[in-house]
Backbone as a ProteinNet text record, in pm:
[ID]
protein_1_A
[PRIMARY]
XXXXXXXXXXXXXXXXXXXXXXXXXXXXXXXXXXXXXXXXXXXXXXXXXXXXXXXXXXXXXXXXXXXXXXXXXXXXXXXXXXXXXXXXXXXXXXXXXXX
[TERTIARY]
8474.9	8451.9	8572.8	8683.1	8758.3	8876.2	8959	9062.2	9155.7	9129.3	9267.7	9176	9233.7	9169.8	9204.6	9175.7	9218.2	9180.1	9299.6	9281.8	9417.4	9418.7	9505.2	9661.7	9750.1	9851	9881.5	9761.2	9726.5	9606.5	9585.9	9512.2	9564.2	9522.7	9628.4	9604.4	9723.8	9712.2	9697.1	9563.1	9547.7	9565.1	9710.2	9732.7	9766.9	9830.1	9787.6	9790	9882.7	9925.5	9866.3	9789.5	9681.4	9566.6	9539.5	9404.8	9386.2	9497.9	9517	9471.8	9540.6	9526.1	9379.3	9325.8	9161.2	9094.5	9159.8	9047.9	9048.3	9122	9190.2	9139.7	9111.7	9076.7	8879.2	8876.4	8741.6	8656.3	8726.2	8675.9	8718.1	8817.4	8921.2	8865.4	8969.9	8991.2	8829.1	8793.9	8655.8	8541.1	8512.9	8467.7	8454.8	8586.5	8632.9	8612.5	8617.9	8615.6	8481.7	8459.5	8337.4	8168.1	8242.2	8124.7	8068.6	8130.6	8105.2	8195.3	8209.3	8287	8260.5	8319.5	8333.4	8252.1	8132.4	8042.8	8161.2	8123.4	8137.6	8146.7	8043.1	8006.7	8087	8139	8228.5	8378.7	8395.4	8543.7	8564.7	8462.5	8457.3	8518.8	8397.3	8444.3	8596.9	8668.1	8768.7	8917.5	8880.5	8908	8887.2	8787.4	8846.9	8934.3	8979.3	9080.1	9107.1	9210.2	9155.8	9117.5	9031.7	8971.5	9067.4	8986.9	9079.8	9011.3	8998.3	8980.3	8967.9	8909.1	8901.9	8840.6	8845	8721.6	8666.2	8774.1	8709.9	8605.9	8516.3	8341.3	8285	8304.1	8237.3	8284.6	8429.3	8459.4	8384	8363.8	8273.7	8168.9	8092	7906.5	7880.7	7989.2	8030.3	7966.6	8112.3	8121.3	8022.3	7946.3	7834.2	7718.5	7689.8	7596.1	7599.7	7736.4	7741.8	7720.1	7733.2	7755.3	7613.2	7515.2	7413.7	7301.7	7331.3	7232.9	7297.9	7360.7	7431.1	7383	7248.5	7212.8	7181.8	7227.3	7189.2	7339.4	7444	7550.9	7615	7535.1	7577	7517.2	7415.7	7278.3	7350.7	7376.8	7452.7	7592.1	7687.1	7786.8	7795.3	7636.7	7563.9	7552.4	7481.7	7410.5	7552.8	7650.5	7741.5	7858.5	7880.3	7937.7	7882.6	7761.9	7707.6	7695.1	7683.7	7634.6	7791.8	7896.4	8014.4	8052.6	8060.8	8100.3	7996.7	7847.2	7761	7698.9	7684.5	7615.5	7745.6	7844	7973.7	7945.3	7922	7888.3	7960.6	8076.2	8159.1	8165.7	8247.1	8224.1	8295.3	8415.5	8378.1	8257.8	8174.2	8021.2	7947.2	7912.4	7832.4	7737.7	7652.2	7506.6	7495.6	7636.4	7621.5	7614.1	7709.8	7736.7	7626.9	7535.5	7432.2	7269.6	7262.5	7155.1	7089.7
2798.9	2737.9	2660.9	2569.1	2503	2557.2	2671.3	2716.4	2655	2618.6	2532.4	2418.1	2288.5	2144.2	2097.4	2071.7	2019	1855.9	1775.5	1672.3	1577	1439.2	1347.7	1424.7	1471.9	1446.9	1594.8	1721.7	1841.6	1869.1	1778.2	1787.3	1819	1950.2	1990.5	1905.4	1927.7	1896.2	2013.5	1961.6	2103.7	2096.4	2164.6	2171.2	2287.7	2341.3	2447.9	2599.6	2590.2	2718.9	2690.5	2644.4	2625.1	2674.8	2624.4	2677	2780.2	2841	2993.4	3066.9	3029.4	3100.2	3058.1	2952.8	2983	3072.3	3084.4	3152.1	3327.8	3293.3	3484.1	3500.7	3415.1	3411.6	3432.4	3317.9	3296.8	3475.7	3476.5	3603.6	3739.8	3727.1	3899.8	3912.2	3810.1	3896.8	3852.8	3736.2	3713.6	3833.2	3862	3936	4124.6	4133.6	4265.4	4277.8	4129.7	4149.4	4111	4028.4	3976.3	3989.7	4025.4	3998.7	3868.7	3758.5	3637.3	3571.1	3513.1	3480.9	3299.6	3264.7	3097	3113.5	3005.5	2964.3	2902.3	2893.9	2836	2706.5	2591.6	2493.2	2463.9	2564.1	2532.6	2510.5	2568.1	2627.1	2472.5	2447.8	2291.7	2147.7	2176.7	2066.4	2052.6	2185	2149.4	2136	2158.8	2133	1980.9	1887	1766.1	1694.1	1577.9	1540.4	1418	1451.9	1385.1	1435.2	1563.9	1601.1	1595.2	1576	1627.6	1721	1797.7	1915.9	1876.1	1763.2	1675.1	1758.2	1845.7	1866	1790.9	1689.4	1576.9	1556.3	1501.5	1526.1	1670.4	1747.9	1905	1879.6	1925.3	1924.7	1826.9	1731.3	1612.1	1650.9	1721.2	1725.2	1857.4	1935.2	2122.1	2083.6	1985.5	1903.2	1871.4	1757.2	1693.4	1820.4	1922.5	1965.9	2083.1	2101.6	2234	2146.7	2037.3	1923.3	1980.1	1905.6	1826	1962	2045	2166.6	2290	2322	2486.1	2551.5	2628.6	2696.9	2682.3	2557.9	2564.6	2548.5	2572.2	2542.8	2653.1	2748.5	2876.6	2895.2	2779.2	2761.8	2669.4	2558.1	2428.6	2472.7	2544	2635.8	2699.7	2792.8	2836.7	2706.7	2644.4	2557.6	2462.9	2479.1	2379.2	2443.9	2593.8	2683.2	2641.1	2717.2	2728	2600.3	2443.4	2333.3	2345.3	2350.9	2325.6	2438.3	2601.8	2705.2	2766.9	2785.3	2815.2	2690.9	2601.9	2459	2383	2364.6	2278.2	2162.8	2118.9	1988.7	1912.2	1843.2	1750.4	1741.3	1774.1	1782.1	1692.6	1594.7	1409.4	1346.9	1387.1	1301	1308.2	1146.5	1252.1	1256.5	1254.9	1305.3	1429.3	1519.8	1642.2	1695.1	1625.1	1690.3	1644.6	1539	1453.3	1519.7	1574.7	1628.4	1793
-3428.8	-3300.2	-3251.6	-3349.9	-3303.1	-3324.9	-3329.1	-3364.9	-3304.5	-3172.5	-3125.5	-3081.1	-3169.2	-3126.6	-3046.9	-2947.6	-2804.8	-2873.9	-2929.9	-2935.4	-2969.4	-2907.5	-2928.4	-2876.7	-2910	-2818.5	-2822.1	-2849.1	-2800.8	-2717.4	-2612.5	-2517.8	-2391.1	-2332.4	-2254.9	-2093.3	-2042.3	-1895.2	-1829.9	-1732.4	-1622.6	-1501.8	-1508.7	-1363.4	-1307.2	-1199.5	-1107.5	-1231.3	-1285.4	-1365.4	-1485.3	-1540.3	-1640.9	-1620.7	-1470.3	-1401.4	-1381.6	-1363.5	-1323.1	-1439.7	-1539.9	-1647.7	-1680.4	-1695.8	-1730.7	-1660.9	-1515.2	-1408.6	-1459	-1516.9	-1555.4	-1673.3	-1792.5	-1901.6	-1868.5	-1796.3	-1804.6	-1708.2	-1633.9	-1499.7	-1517.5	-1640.3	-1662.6	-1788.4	-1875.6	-2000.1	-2110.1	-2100.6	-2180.6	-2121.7	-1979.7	-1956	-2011.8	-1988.9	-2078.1	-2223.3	-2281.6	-2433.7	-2488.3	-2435.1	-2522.2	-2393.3	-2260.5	-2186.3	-2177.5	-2193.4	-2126.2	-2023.8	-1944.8	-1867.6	-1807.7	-1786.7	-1733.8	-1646.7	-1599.9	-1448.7	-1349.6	-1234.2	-1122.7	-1191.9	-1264.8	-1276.1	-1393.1	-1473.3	-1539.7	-1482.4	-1421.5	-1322.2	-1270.7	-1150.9	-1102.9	-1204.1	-1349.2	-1384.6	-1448.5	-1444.6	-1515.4	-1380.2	-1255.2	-1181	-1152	-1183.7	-1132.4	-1193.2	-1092.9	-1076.6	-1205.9	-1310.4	-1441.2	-1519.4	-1537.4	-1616.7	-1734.9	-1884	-1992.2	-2074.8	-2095.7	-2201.3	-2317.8	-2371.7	-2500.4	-2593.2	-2690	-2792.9	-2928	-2905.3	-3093.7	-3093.1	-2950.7	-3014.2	-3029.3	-2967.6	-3012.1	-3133.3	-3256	-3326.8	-3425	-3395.3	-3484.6	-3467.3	-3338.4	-3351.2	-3494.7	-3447.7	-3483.1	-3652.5	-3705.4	-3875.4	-3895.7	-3842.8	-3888.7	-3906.8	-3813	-3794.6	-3919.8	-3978.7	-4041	-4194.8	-4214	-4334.3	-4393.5	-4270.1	-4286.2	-4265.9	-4168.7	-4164.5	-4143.3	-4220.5	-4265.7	-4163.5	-4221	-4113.5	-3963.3	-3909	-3779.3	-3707.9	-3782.7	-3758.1	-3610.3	-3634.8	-3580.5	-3418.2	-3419.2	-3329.9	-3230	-3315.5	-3218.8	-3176.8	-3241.5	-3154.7	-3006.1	-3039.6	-2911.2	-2811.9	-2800	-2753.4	-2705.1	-2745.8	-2756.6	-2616	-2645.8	-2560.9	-2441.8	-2461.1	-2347.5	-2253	-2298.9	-2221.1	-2159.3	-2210.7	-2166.8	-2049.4	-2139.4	-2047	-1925	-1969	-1833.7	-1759.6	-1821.5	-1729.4	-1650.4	-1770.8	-1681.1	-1743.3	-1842.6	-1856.6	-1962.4	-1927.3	-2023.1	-2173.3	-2201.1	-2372	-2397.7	-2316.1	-2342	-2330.4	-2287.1	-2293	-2425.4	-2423	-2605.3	-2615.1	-2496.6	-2451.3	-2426.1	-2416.7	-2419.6	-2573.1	-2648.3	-2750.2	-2834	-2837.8	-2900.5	-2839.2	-2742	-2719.1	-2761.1
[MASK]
+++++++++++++++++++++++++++++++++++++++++++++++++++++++++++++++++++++++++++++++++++++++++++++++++++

């Protein structure tokens, strides 16, 4: 899930030519490969102004969850994608990553 840690002084800045490249990642090439692709609501939030692309709490919910319940490790991944890539919903928040 975390192959590249978006954290501490590898947290990227997104700006115009970053964006681009998610929009192409998320709408081209994930589509072609895996058949998933970025929401609208995802697109937005990484468009505002500030945003940071933080993942140390996913990465910490990801740990704890694989520690403590192996098998559901694979479940909260899902669940974890998805709140971020089809809902749009902050994975600095830790009501996302905690719910």
């Amino acid at each position: 899930m975390h192959r590249q840690l978006f954290s501490g002084d590898y947290i990227p800045v997104i700006d115009e030519n970053f964006f681009k490249m998610i929009v192409q990642v998320g709408t081209v090439i994930g589509p072609q490969k895996t058949g998933q692709h970025f929401s609208r609501a995802y697109l937005n939030m990484v468009r505002r102004k500030g945003f940071r692309h933080e993942s140390t709490l996913t990465a910490r919910g990801a740990a704890v969850v694989n520690y403590l319940a192996p098998s559901e490790a694979f479940a909260f991944a899902v669940f974890l994608k998805r709140q971020i890539f089809e809902f749009g919903q902050d994975p600095n928040q830790e009501l996302v990553v905690l719910a």
